[in-house]
Tab-separated table of C-alpha atoms in Angstrom:
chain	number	residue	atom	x	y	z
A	1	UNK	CA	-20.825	12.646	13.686
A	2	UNK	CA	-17.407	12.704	14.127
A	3	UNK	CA	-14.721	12.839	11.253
A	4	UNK	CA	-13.431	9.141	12.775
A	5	UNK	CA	-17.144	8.054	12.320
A	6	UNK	CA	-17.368	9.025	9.311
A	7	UNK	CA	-14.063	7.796	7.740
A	8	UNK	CA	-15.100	4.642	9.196
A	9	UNK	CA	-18.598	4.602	8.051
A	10	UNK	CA	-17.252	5.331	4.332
A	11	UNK	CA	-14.217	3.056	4.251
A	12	UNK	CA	-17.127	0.038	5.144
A	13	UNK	CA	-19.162	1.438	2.549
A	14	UNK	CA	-16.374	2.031	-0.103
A	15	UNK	CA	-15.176	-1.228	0.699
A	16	UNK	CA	-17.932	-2.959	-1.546
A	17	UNK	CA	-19.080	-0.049	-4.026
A	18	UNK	CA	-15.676	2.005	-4.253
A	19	UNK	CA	-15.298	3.843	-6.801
A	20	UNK	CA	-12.207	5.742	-8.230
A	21	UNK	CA	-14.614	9.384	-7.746
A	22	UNK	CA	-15.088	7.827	-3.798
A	23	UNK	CA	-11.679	7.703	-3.762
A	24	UNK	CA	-10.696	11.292	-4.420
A	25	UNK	CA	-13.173	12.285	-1.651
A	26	UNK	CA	-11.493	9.952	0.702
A	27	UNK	CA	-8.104	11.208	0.224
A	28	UNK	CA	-9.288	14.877	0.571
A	29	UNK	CA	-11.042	14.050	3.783
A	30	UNK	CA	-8.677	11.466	5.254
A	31	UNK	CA	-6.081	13.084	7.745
A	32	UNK	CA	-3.424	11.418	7.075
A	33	UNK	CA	-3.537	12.032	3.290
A	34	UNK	CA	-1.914	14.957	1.831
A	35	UNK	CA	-2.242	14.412	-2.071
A	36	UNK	CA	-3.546	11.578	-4.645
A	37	UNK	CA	-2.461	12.682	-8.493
A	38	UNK	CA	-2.424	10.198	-11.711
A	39	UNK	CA	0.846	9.966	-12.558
A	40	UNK	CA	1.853	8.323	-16.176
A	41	UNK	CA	-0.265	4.882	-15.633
A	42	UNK	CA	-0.624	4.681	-11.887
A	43	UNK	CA	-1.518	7.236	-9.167
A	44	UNK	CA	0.863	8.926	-6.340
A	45	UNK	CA	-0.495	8.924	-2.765
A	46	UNK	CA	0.931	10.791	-0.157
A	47	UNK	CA	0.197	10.508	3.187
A	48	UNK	CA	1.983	12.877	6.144
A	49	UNK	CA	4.369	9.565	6.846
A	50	UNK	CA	5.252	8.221	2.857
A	51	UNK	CA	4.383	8.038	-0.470
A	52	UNK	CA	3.116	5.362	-2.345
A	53	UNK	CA	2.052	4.632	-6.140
A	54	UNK	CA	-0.979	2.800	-6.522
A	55	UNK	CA	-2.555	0.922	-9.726
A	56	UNK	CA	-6.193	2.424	-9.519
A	57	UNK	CA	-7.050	5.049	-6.851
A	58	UNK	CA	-9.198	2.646	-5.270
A	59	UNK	CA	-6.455	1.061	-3.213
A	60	UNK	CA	-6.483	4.063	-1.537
A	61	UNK	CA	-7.984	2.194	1.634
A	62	UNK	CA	-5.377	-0.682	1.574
A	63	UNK	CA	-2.655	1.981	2.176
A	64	UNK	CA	-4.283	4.524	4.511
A	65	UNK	CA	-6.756	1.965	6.225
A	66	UNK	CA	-8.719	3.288	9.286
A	67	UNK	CA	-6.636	3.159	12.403
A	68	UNK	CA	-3.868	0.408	11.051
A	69	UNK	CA	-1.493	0.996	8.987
A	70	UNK	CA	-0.229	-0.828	6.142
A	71	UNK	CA	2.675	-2.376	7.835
A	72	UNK	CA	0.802	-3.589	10.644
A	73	UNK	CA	-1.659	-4.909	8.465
A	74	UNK	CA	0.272	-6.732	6.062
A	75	UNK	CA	3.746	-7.276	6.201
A	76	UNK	CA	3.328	-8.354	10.457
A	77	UNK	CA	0.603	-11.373	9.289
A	78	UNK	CA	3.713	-13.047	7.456
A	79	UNK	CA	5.837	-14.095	10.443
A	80	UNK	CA	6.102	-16.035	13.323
A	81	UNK	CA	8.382	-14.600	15.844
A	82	UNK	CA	11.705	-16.275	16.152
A	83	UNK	CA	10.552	-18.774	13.336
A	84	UNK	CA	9.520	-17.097	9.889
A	85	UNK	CA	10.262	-13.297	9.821
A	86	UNK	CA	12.195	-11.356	7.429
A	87	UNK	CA	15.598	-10.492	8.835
A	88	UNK	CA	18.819	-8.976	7.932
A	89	UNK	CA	20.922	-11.653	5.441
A	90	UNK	CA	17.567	-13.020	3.870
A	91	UNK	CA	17.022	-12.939	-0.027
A	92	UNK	CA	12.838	-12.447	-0.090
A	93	UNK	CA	11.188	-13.726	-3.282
A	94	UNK	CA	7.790	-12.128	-2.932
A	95	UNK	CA	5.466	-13.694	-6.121
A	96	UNK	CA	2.112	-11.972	-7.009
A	97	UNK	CA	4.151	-8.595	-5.138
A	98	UNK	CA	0.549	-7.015	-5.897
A	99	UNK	CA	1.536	-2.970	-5.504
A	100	UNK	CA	4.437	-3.838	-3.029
A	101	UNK	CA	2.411	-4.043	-0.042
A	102	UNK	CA	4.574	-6.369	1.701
A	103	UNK	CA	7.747	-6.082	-0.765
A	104	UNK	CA	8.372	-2.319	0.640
A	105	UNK	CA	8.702	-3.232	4.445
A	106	UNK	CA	10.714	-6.819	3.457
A	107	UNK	CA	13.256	-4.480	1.661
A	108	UNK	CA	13.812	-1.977	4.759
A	109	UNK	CA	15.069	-5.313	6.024
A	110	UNK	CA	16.648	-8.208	3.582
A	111	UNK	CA	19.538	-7.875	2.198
A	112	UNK	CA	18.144	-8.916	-1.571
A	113	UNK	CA	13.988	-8.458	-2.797
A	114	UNK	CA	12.736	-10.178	-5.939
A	115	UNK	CA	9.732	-9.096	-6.446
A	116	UNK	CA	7.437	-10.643	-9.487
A	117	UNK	CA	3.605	-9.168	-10.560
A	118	UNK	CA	2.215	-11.027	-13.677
A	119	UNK	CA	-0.520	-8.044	-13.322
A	120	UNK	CA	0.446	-5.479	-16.084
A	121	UNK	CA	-1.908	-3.279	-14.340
A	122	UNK	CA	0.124	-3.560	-11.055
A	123	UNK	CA	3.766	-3.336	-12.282
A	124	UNK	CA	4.449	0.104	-12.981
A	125	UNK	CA	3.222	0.974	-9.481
A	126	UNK	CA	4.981	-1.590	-8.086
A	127	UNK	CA	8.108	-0.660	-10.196
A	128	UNK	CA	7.750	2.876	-8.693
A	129	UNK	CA	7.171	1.920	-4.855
A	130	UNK	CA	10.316	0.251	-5.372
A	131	UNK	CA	12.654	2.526	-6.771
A	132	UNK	CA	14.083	3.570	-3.448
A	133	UNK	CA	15.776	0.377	-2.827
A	134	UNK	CA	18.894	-0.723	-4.371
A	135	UNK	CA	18.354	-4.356	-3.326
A	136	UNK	CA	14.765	-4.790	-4.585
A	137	UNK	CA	14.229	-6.034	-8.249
């Protein structure tokens, strides 16, 4: 089996019984991950392209996927060519901002982020994934 097959064969299968062990063995075996660490009271992934904080290391799949990545996968479902799409000038209010999935991308781009997690859990990882931007709060 190949190591494709079998990222794909355990991403399905972590999918419904992850678990945050599983989720160390993914990151070891996943090629495009070069580290996952608990840092204060969220964990650092970093893949060969970013880095990311994440609230449990079980999100490790929503960030490295299999074959899309997270920019494809989240932040391009949230426009409409030409009609809704975050563009240079906008002010984004992103509510229930989760980890930042979408927030990070929107802030490459809008001139003002306001991002708001009720989720303790989420926050500090959020807070973190942030950090980079000057025009995301």
């Amino acid at each position: 089996m190949s190591l494709s097959a079998l990222l794909v064969r355990l991403h399905l299968w972590y999918a419904g019984h992850g678990s945050s062990r599983l989720a160390t063995l993914l990151a070891h075996i996943h090629p495009c991950v070069t580290s996952l660490e608990a840092i204060g009271g969220c964990w650092k992934l970093e893949t060969k392209s970013d880095t990311f904080y994440l609230s449990d290391p079980r999100q490790i799949v929503r960030v490295v996927g299999i074959g899309v990545d997270m920019k494809q996968r989240v932040f391009r479902k949230y426009r409409d060519s030409g009609f809704i799409e975050v563009e240079p000038g906008d002010a984004v209010v992103d509510v229930g901002a989760f980890i930042g999935e979408f927030s990070r991308p929107a802030a490459k781009v809008a001139d003002q982020l306001i991002a708001v997690e009720p989720d303790e859990r989420n926050v500090e990882a959020l807070s973190h994934n942030l950090d980079r931007f000057e025009n995301a709060s």
